[in-house]
Coordinates of C-alpha atoms in Angstrom, one line a residue:
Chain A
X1 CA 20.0 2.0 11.6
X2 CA 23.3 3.8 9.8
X3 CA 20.9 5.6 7.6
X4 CA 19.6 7.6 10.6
X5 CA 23.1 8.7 11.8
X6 CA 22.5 12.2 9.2
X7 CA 19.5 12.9 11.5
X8 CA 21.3 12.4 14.7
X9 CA 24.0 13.9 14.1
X10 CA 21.0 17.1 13.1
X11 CA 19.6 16.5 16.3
X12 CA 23.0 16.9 18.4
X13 CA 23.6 19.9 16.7
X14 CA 20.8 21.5 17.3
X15 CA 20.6 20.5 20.9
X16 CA 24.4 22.1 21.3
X17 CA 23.2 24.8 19.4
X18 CA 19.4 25.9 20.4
X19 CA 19.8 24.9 24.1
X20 CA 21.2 28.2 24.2
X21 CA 18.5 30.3 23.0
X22 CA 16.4 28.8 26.2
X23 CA 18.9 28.7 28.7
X24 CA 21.4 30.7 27.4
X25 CA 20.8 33.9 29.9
X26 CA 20.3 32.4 32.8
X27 CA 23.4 30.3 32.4
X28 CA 26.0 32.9 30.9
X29 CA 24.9 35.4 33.5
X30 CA 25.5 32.9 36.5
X31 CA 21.9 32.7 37.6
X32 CA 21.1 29.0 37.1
X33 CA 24.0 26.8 37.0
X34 CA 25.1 25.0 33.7
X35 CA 24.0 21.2 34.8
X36 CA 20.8 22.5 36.6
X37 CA 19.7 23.7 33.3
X38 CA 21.1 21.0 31.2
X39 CA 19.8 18.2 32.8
X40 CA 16.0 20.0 33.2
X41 CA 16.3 21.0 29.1
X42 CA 17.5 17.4 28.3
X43 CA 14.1 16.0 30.2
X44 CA 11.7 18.4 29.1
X45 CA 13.0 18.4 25.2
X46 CA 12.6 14.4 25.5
X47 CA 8.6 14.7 27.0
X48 CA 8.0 17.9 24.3
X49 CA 9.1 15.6 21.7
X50 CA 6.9 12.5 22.6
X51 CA 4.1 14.4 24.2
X52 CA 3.7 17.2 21.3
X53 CA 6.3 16.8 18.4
X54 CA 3.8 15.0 16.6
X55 CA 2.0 18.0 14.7
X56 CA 5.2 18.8 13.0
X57 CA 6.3 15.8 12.5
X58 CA 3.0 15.3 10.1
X59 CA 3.5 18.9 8.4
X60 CA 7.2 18.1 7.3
X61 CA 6.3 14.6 6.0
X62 CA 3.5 15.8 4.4
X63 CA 5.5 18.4 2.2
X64 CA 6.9 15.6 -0.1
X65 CA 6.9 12.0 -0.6
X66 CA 10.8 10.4 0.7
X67 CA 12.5 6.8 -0.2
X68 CA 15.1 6.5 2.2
X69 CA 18.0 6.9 0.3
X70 CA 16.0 10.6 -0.2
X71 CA 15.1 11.0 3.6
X72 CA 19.0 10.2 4.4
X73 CA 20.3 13.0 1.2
X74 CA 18.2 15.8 2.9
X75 CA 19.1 15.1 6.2
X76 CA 22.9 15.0 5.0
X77 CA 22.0 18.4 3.3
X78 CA 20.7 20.2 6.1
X79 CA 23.4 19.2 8.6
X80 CA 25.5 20.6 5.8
X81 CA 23.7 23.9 5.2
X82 CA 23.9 24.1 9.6
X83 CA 27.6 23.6 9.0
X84 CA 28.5 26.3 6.2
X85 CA 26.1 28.8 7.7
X86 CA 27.8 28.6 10.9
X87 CA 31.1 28.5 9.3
X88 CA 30.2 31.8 7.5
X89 CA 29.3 33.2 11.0
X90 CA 25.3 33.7 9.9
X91 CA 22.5 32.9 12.2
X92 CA 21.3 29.3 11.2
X93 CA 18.0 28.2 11.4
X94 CA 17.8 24.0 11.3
X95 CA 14.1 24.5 10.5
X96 CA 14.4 26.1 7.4
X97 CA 17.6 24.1 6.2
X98 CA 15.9 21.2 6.6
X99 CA 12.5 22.7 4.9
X100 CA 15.6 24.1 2.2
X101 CA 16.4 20.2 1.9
X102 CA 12.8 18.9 1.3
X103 CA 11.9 21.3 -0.9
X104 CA 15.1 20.2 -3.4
X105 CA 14.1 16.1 -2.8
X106 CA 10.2 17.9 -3.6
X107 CA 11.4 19.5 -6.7
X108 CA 13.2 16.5 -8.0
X109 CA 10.2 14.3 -7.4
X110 CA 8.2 17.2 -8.9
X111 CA 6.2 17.0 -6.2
X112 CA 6.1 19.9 -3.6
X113 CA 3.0 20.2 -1.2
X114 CA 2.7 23.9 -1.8
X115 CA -0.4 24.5 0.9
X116 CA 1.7 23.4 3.5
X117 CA 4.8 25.4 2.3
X118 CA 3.2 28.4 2.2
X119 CA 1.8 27.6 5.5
X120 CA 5.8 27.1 6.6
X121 CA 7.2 30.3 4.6
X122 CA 4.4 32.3 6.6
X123 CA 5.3 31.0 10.0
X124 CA 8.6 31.7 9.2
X125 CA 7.9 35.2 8.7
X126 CA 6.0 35.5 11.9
X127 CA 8.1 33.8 14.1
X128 CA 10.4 37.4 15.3
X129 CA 7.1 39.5 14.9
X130 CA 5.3 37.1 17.1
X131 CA 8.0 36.7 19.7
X132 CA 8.4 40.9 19.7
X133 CA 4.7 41.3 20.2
X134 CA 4.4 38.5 22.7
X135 CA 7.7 39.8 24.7
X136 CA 5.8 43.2 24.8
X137 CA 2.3 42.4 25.9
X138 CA 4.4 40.1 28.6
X139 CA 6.3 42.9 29.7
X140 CA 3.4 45.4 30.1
X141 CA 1.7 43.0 32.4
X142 CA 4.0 41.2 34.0
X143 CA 6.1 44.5 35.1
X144 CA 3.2 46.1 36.4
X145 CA 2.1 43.1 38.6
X146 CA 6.1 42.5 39.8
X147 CA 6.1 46.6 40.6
X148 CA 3.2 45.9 42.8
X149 CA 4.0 42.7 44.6
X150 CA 4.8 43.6 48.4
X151 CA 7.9 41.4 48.6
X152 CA 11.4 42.4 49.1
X153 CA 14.3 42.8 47.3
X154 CA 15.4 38.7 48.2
X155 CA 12.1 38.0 47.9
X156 CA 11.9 39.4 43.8
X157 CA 14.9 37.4 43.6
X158 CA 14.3 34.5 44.2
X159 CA 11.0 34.9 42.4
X160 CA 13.0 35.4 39.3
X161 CA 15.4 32.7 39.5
X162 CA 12.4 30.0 40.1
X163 CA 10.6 31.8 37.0
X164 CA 13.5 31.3 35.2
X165 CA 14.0 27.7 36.0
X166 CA 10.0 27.3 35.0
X167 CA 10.5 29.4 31.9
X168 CA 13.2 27.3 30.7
X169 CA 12.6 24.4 31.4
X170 CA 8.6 25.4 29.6
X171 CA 11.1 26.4 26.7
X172 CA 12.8 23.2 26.6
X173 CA 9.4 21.5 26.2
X174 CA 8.4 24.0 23.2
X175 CA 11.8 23.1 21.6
X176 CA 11.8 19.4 21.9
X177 CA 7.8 19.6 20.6
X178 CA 8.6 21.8 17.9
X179 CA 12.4 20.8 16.7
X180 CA 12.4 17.4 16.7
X181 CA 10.4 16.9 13.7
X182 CA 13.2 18.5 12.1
X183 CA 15.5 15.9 12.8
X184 CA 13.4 13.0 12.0
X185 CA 10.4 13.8 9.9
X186 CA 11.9 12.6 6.8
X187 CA 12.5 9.4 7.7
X188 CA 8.4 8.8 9.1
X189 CA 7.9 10.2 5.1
X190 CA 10.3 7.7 4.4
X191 CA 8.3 4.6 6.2
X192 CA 11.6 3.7 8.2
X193 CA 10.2 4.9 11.5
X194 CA 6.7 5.5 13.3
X195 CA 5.8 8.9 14.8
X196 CA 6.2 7.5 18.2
X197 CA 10.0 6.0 17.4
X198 CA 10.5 9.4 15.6
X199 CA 9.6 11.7 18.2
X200 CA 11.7 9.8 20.7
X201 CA 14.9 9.4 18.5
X202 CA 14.7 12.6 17.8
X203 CA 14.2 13.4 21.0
X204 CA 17.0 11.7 22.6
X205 CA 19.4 13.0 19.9
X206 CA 19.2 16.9 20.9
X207 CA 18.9 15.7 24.2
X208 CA 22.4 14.3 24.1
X209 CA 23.3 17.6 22.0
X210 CA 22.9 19.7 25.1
X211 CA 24.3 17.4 27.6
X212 CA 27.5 16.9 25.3
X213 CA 28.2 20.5 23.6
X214 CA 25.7 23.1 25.0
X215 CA 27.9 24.3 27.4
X216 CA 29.9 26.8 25.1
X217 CA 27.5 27.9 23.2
X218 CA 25.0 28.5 26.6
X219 CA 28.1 30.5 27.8
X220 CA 29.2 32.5 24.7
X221 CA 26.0 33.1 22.6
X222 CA 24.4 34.0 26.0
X223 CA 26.1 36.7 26.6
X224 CA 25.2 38.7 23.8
X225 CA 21.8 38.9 25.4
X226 CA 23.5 39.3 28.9
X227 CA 22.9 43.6 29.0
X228 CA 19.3 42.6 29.2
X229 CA 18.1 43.4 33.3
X230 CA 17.2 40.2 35.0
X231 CA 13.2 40.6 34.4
X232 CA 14.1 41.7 30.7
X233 CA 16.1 38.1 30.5
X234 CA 12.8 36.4 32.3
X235 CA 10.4 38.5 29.9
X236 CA 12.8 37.1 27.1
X237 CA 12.7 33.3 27.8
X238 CA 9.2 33.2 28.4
X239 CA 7.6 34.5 25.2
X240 CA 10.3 32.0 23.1
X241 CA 8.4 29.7 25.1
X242 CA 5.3 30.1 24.3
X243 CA 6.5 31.4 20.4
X244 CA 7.6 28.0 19.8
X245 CA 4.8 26.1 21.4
X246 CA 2.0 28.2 19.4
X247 CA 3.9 27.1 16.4
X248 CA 4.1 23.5 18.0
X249 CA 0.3 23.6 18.0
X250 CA -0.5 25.3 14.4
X251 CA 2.5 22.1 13.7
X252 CA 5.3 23.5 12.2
X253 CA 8.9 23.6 12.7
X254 CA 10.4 27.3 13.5
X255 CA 13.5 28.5 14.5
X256 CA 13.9 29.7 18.0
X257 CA 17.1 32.1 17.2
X258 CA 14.9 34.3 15.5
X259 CA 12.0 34.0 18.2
X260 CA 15.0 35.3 20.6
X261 CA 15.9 38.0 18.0
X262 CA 12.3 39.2 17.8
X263 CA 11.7 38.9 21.8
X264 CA 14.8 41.1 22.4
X265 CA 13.7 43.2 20.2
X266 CA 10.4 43.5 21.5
X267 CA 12.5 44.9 24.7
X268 CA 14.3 47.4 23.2
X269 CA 10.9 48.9 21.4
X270 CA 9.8 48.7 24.8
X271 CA 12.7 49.8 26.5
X272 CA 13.5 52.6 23.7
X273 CA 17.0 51.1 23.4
X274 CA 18.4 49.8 20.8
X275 CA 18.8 45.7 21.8
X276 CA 20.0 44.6 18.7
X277 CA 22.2 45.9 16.0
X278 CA 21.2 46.9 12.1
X279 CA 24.7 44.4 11.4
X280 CA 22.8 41.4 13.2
X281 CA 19.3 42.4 11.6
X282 CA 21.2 42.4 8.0
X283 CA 22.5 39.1 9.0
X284 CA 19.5 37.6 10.1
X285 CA 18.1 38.7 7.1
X286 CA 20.4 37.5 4.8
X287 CA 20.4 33.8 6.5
X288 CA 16.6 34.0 6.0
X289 CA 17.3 33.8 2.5
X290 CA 20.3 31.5 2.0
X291 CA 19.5 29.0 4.4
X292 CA 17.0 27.1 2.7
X293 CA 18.3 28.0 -0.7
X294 CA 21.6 26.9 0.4
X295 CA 20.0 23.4 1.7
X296 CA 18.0 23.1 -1.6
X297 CA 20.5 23.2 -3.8
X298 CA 23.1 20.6 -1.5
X299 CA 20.2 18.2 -1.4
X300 CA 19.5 18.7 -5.2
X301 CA 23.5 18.3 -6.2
X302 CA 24.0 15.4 -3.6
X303 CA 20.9 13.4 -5.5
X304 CA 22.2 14.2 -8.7
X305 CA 25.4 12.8 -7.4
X306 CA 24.3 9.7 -6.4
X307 CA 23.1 9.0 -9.6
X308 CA 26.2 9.4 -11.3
X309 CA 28.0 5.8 -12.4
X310 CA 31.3 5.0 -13.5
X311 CA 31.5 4.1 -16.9
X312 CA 35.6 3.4 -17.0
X313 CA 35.7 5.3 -20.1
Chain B
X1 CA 7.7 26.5 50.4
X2 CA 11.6 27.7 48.3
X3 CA 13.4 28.2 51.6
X4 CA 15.2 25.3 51.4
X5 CA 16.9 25.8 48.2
X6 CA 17.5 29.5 49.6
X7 CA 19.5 28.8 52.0
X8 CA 22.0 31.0 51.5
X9 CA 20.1 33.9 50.4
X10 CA 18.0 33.5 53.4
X11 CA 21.4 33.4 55.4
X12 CA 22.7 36.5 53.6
X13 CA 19.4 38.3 54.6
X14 CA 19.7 37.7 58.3
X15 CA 23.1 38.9 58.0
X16 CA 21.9 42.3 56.5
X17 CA 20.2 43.0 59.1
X18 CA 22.2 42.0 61.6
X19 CA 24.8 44.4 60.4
X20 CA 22.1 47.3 60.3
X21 CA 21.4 46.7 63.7
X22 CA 25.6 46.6 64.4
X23 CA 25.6 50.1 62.3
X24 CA 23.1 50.9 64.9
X25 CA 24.7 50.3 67.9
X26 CA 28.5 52.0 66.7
X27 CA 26.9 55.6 66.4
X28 CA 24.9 54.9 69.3
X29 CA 28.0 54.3 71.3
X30 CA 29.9 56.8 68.8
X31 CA 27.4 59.6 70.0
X32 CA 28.3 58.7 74.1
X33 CA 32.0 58.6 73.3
X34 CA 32.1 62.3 72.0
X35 CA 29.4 63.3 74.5
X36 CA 31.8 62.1 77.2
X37 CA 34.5 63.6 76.3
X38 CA 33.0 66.9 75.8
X39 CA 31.9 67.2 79.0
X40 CA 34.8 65.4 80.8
X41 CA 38.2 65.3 78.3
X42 CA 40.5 61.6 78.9
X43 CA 37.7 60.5 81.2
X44 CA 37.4 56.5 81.8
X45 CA 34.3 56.1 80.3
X46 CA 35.2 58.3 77.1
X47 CA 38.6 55.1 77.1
X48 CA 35.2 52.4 77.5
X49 CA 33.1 53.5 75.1
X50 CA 35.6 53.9 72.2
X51 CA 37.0 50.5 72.9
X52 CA 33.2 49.4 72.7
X53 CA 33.1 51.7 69.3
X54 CA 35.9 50.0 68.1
X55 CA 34.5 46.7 69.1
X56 CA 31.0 47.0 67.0
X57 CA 33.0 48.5 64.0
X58 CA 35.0 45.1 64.3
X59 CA 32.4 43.1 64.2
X60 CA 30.6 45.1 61.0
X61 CA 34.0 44.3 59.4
X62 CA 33.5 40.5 60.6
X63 CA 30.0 40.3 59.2
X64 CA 30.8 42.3 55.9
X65 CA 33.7 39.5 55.7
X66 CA 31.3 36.7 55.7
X67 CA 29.0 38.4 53.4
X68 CA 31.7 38.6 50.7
X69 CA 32.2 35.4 51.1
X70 CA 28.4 34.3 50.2
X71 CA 28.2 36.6 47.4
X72 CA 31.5 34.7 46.1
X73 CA 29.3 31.3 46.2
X74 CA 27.1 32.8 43.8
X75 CA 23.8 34.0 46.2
X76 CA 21.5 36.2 44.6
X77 CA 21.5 37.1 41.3
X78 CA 24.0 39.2 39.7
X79 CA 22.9 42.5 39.4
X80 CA 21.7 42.4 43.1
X81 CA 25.0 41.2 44.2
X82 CA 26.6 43.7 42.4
X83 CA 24.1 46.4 43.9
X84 CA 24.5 45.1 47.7
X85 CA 27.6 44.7 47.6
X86 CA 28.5 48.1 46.5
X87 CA 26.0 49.7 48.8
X88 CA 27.4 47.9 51.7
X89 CA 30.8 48.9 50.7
X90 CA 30.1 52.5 50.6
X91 CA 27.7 52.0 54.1
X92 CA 30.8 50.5 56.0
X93 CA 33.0 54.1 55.3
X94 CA 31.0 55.7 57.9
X95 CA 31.7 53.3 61.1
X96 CA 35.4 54.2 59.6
X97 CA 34.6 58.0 59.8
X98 CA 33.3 57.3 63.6
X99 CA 36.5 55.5 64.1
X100 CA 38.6 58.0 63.1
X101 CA 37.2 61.3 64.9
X102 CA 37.3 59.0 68.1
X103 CA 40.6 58.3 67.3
X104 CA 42.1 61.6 66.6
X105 CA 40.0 62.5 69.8
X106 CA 42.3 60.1 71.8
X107 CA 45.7 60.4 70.5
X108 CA 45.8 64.0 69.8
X109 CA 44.4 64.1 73.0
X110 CA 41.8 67.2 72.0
X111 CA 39.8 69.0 74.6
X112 CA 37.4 70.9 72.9
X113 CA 36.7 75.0 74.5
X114 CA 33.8 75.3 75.6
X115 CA 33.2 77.8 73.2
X116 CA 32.4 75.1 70.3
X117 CA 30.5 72.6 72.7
X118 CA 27.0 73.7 71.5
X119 CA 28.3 73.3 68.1
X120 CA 30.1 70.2 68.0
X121 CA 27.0 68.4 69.7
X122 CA 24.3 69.9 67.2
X123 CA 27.3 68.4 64.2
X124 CA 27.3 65.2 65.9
X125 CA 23.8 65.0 66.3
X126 CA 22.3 65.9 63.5
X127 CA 25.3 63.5 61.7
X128 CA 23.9 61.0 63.8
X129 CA 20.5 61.5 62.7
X130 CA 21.3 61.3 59.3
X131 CA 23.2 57.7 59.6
X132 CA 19.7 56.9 61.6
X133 CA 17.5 57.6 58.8
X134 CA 19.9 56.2 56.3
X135 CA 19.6 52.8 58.5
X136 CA 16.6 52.6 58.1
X137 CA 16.2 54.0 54.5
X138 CA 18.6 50.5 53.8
X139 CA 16.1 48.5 55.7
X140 CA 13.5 50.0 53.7
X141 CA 15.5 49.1 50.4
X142 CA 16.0 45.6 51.2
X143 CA 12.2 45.6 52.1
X144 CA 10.9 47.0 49.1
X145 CA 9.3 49.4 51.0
X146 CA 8.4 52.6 49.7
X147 CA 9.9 56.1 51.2
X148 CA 13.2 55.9 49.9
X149 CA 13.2 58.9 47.9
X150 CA 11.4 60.6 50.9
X151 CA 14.6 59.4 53.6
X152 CA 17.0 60.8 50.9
X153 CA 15.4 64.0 51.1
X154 CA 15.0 63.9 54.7
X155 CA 19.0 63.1 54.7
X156 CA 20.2 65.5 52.2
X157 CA 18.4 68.2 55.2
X158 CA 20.7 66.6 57.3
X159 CA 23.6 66.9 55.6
X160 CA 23.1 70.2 54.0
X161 CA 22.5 71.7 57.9
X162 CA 25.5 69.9 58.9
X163 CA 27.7 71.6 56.0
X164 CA 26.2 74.9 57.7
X165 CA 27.4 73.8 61.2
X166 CA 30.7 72.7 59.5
X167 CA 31.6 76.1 58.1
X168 CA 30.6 78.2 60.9
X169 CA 32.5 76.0 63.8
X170 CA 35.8 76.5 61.5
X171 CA 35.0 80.1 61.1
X172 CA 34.6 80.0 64.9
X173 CA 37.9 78.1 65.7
X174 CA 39.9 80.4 63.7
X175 CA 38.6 83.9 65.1
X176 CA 39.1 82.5 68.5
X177 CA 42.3 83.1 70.0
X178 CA 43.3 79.8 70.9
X179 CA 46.5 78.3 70.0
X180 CA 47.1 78.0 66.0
X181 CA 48.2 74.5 66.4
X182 CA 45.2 73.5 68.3
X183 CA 43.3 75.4 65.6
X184 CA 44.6 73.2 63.0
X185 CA 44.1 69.9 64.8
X186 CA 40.0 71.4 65.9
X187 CA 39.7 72.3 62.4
X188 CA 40.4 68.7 61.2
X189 CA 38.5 67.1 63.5
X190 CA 35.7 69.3 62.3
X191 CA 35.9 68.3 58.5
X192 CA 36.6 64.1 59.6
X193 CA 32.8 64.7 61.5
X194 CA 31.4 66.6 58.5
X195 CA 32.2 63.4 56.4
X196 CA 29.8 61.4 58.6
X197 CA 27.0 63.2 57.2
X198 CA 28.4 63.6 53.3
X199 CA 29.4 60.2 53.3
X200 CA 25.7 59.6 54.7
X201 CA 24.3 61.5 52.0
X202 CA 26.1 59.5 48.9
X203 CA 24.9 56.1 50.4
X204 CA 21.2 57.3 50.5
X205 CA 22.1 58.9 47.0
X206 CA 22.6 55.4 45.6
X207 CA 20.3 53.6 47.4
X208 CA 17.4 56.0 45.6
X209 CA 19.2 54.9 42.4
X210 CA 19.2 51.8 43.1
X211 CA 15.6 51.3 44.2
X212 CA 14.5 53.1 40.7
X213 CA 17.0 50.7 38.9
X214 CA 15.3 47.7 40.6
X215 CA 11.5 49.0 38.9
X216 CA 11.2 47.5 35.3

C-alpha cells in the first residue's frame, strides 16, 4: 500500500494542477462557481478514469517491464521533475515526466519499447497543433450557427454558461481517461495492481487533487486566459476536450496545458491577435525538452542510488 | 427546461423591461409637462405632471437600485454585466436631463415668449422621438434583434436636427429684445433640452458597439 503513496501523491498534483486547464476560465472569470465545477470535475475525472483510462494505461505499461521497487523510483521521479519544473516557473507536463521516468527504468533494464515511444513522442508533438486546428474548425462553425440563433442577449447567456458546465465537465472526463494512467500505469507494469484498481486509484487520487488544492490554481492560472471573450473561453474548453479524449482513444497520455496553449492559440490565428506571448512559446518549448530529460535522469540517479551499500570503510 | 436555475437572470430580464417601459412613461409625461406650461405658465396641471415626472424617474432610480443589486450576486456573465450595466447607467442620465429642464422650469419660474413656442416644441419633440427610438433600439439589443445600426442612424437624425433647433432658438433669444437676464436663464434652458437628444445619441452610440462586440 506505502509503495503507491509516489503515485498518489502524482495524482493530487495533477488534479490541483490540471483541473485548471478545464475549468480554469469559467471559474477565474466568475462564470461557474468554484465548488460547482469542482465537484462535477471530481465525478467526471473518476467515471473517465474507470470507463476509458484503460487504453493508456496499456500504452505506459507496455513501454517497459517494472519490479516495484522500479514502478515506485519513477513515480518518485516524476513527482520530482513536476516539482523542480514548477519551481523553475516552466509549464510542466506530468505526461511526459512520467514517460521521462520510464524511459530512464527502460534504459537501465535495456529495454525500451521504442514503437510505442515513438508513438508517445509524436502525440506529444501534436497535442498544441491538434488543439489549434480543432479550436479553429470549432470556432468557424460554432460562431456562425451562435450568430444565427434567434435568441436574445440572456438567452446566449445562459446558453454559454450551460455549454460551459457540459464542456467542462466533458473535459474532466477526457482528463481523468487520459491522465490517470499517468499516475498509476507503472504499478499495473509492476503486477501490484489490476487495470480496474488502477484506474480507480488513480482516479480518486486527482479527484481529491482538485477538491483539496485546485482552487488557486483555477483562480490564478485562469486568468491568464481570462482576455479571451466568453464564446472564445467556450470555443477553448471544448476542443481540450475533445484533444484529450482523441488521444484517450489512440491511448496515450498527453498533457492538457499544451492542448490549452495550442487551442488559444488557435484563437488568436483566428482572431488575428496575438493570444499568447513568444516568452510563454520559448517556455513551452524549452519544458518540452527538459521535462522528460529531467525525469530520466532523476529516475536513473535514484536507481543507481538505491543500489549503493555501506561498506563502513 | 433551464428556468429554474435562471432565476435570477430571468428576474433581471423582467426588470429591463420594466424599466423601458418606466423610461417610457417619464418623457411621455415629460413631453405634457413642458406642453402645459407653454401654453399656460405655473398652471396646476404643469405642478401635476412634474410631480408625476418626478415620480416615474423615482421609480427608474428604485428599479436601477435593485438591478445593481442582482448584478452584485453574480447574474449573467461578466462581460454582459459589465455591458448592461454601463448601458443602463448612461440610459438613466436622460430621465435626469427631463428632471432638470422641468425643474429649472419651476423654480426659475420661466415663461417662455411666444416667440420661441414653435421652437421649443419642435426641440422637445423631436428629443422626445429620439429617447423613443433609442427605447426601443435597447429593447431590440436585449432581443437580439437586428436594426440596431439602422435606430442609431435614425437617432443621430434626431439629434443632429435638434443641434440645428438648438442653435437657431439661442440665436433667436439673443436678437430678441427681451430682458438679458431672462436671456441667460432661456438660453440655459435651451442647452439642458439639447442634452436630451446628445445624451440620446451616445447611448445608441454604444449600444451599436455593443451589439457588434456581442458577434464572435
Amino acid at each position: 500500500m506505502y509503495s503507491l503513496l509516489g503515485g498518489i501523491f502524482l495524482g493530487w498534483s495533477l488534479g490541483a494542477n490540471d483541473a485548471s486547464n478545464i475549468f480554469g476560465t469559467a471559474v477565474s472569470s466568475r462564470m461557474i462557481k468554484f465548488w460547482t465545477a469542482a465537484l462535477l470535475a471530481s465525478i467526471f475525472v473518476i467515471l473517465g478514469a474507470l470507463i476509458s483510462g484503460q487504453a493508456g494505461i496499456e500504452t505506459l505499461k507496455g513501454l517497459t517491464s517494472f519490479d516495484l521497487s522500479q514502478a515506485v523510483i519513477s513515480s518518485i521521479a516524476a513527482a520530482l521533475t513536476v516539482s523542480v519544473m514548477t519551481f523553475l516557473g516552466l509549464p510542466v507536463s506530468t505526461s511526459q515526466a512520467v514517460v521521462g521516468a520510464i524511459i530512464g527504468i527502460g534504459i537501465i533494464n535495456s529495454q525500451l519499447h521504442l514503437a510505442g515511444l515513438g508513438k508517445v513522442f509524436i502525440c506529444w508533438f501534436t497535442t498544441p497543433v491538434g488543439g489549434a486546428l480543432i479550436t479553429m474548425i470549432l470556432y468557424k462553425i460554432l460562431a456562425f450557427v451562435y450568430n444565427h440563433l434567434k435568441i436574445g442577449l440572456f438567452g446566449s447567456d445562459q446558453l454559454l454558461k450551460i455549454c460551459l458546465i457540459i464542456s467542462g465537465s466533458y473535459g474532466a472526463y477526457a482528463l481523468g481517461a487520459n491522465n490517470v494512467a499517468n499516475v498509476t500505469a507503472v504499478f499495473v507494469g509492476a503486477g501490484t495492481l489490476s487495470i480496474l484498481e488502477a484506474a480507480l486509484i488513480g482516479g480518486l487520487s486527482i479527484a481529491f487533487g482538485i477538491l483539496t488544492f485546485s482552487r488557486p490554481v483555477m483562480e490564478t492560472i485562469g486568468k491568464k486566459l481570462v482576455s479571451l471573450d466568453p464564446f472564445s473561453a467556450l470555443m477553448v474548453s471544448m476542443a481540450v476536450g475533445i484533444t484529450i479524449h482523441i488521444y484517450t482513444i489512440i491511448g496515450v497520455p498527453v498533457s492538457s496545458s499544451q492542448a490549452v496553449v495550442g487551442s488559444v492559440l488557435g484563437i488568436g490565428i483566428i482572431k488575428g491577435a496575438s493570444t499568447v506571448s513568444i516568452h510563454t512559446l520559448k517556455n513551452i518549448l524549452l519544458a518540452w525538452f527538459l521535462t522528460p530529460v529531467i525525469a530520466c535522469l532523476i529516475a536513473i540517479l535514484i536507481t543507481f542510488g538505491s543500489y549503493l551499500e555501506y561498506t563502513g570503510k | 427546461m433551464f428556468n429554474f436555475f435562471f432565476k435570477k437572470e430571468n428576474r433581471l430580464e423582467e426588470l429591463i423591461y420594466k424599466y423601458l417601459e418606466n423610461f417610457q412613461l417619464i418623457y411621455e409625461n415629460f413631453e405634457k409637462a413642458v406642453f402645459s406650461c407653454i401654453s399656460e405658465p405655473y398652471c396646476e396641471e404643469f405642478n401635476f405632471l412634474k410631480e408625476q415626472t418626478d415620480k416615474y424617474e423615482s421609480k427608474a432610480d428604485d428599479i436601477i437600485e435593485e438591478i445593481n443589486n442582482l448584478m452584485y450576486s453574480k447574474v449573467l456573465i461578466p462581460d454582459s454585466r459589465e455591458d448592461i450595466m454601463n448601458l443602463l447607467h448612461a440610459l438613466d442620465k436622460i430621465p435626469g436631463d427631463l428632471e432638470i429642464v422641468l425643474f429649472m422650469m419651476k423654480y426659475q419660474k420661466l415663461v417662455i415668449p411666444e416667440k420661441f413656442f414653435k421652437d421649443v416644441q419642435d426641440l422637445i419633440k423631436v428629443s422626445l422621438e429620439a429617447c423613443e427610438t433609442l427605447s426601443k433600439q435597447v429593447a431590440g439589443f436585449i432581443k437580439k434583434e437586428t436594426g440596431t445600426r439602422a435606430f442609431m442612424n435614425i437617432i443621430d437624425k434626431h439629434e443632429s436636427h435638434c443641434d440645428y433647433i438648438e442653435k437657431r432658438l439661442i440665436q433667436k433669444i439673443f436678437s430678441s429684445n427681451i430682458d438679458p437676464f431672462v436671456k441667460l436663464q432661456l438660453k440655459e434652458l435651451v442647452l439642458c433640452m439639447g442634452d436630451i437628444s446628445d445624451q440620446a445619441d451616445r447611448v445608441s452610440k454604444m449600444v451599436n458597439i455593443l451589439s457588434m462586440k456581442r458577434r464572435v
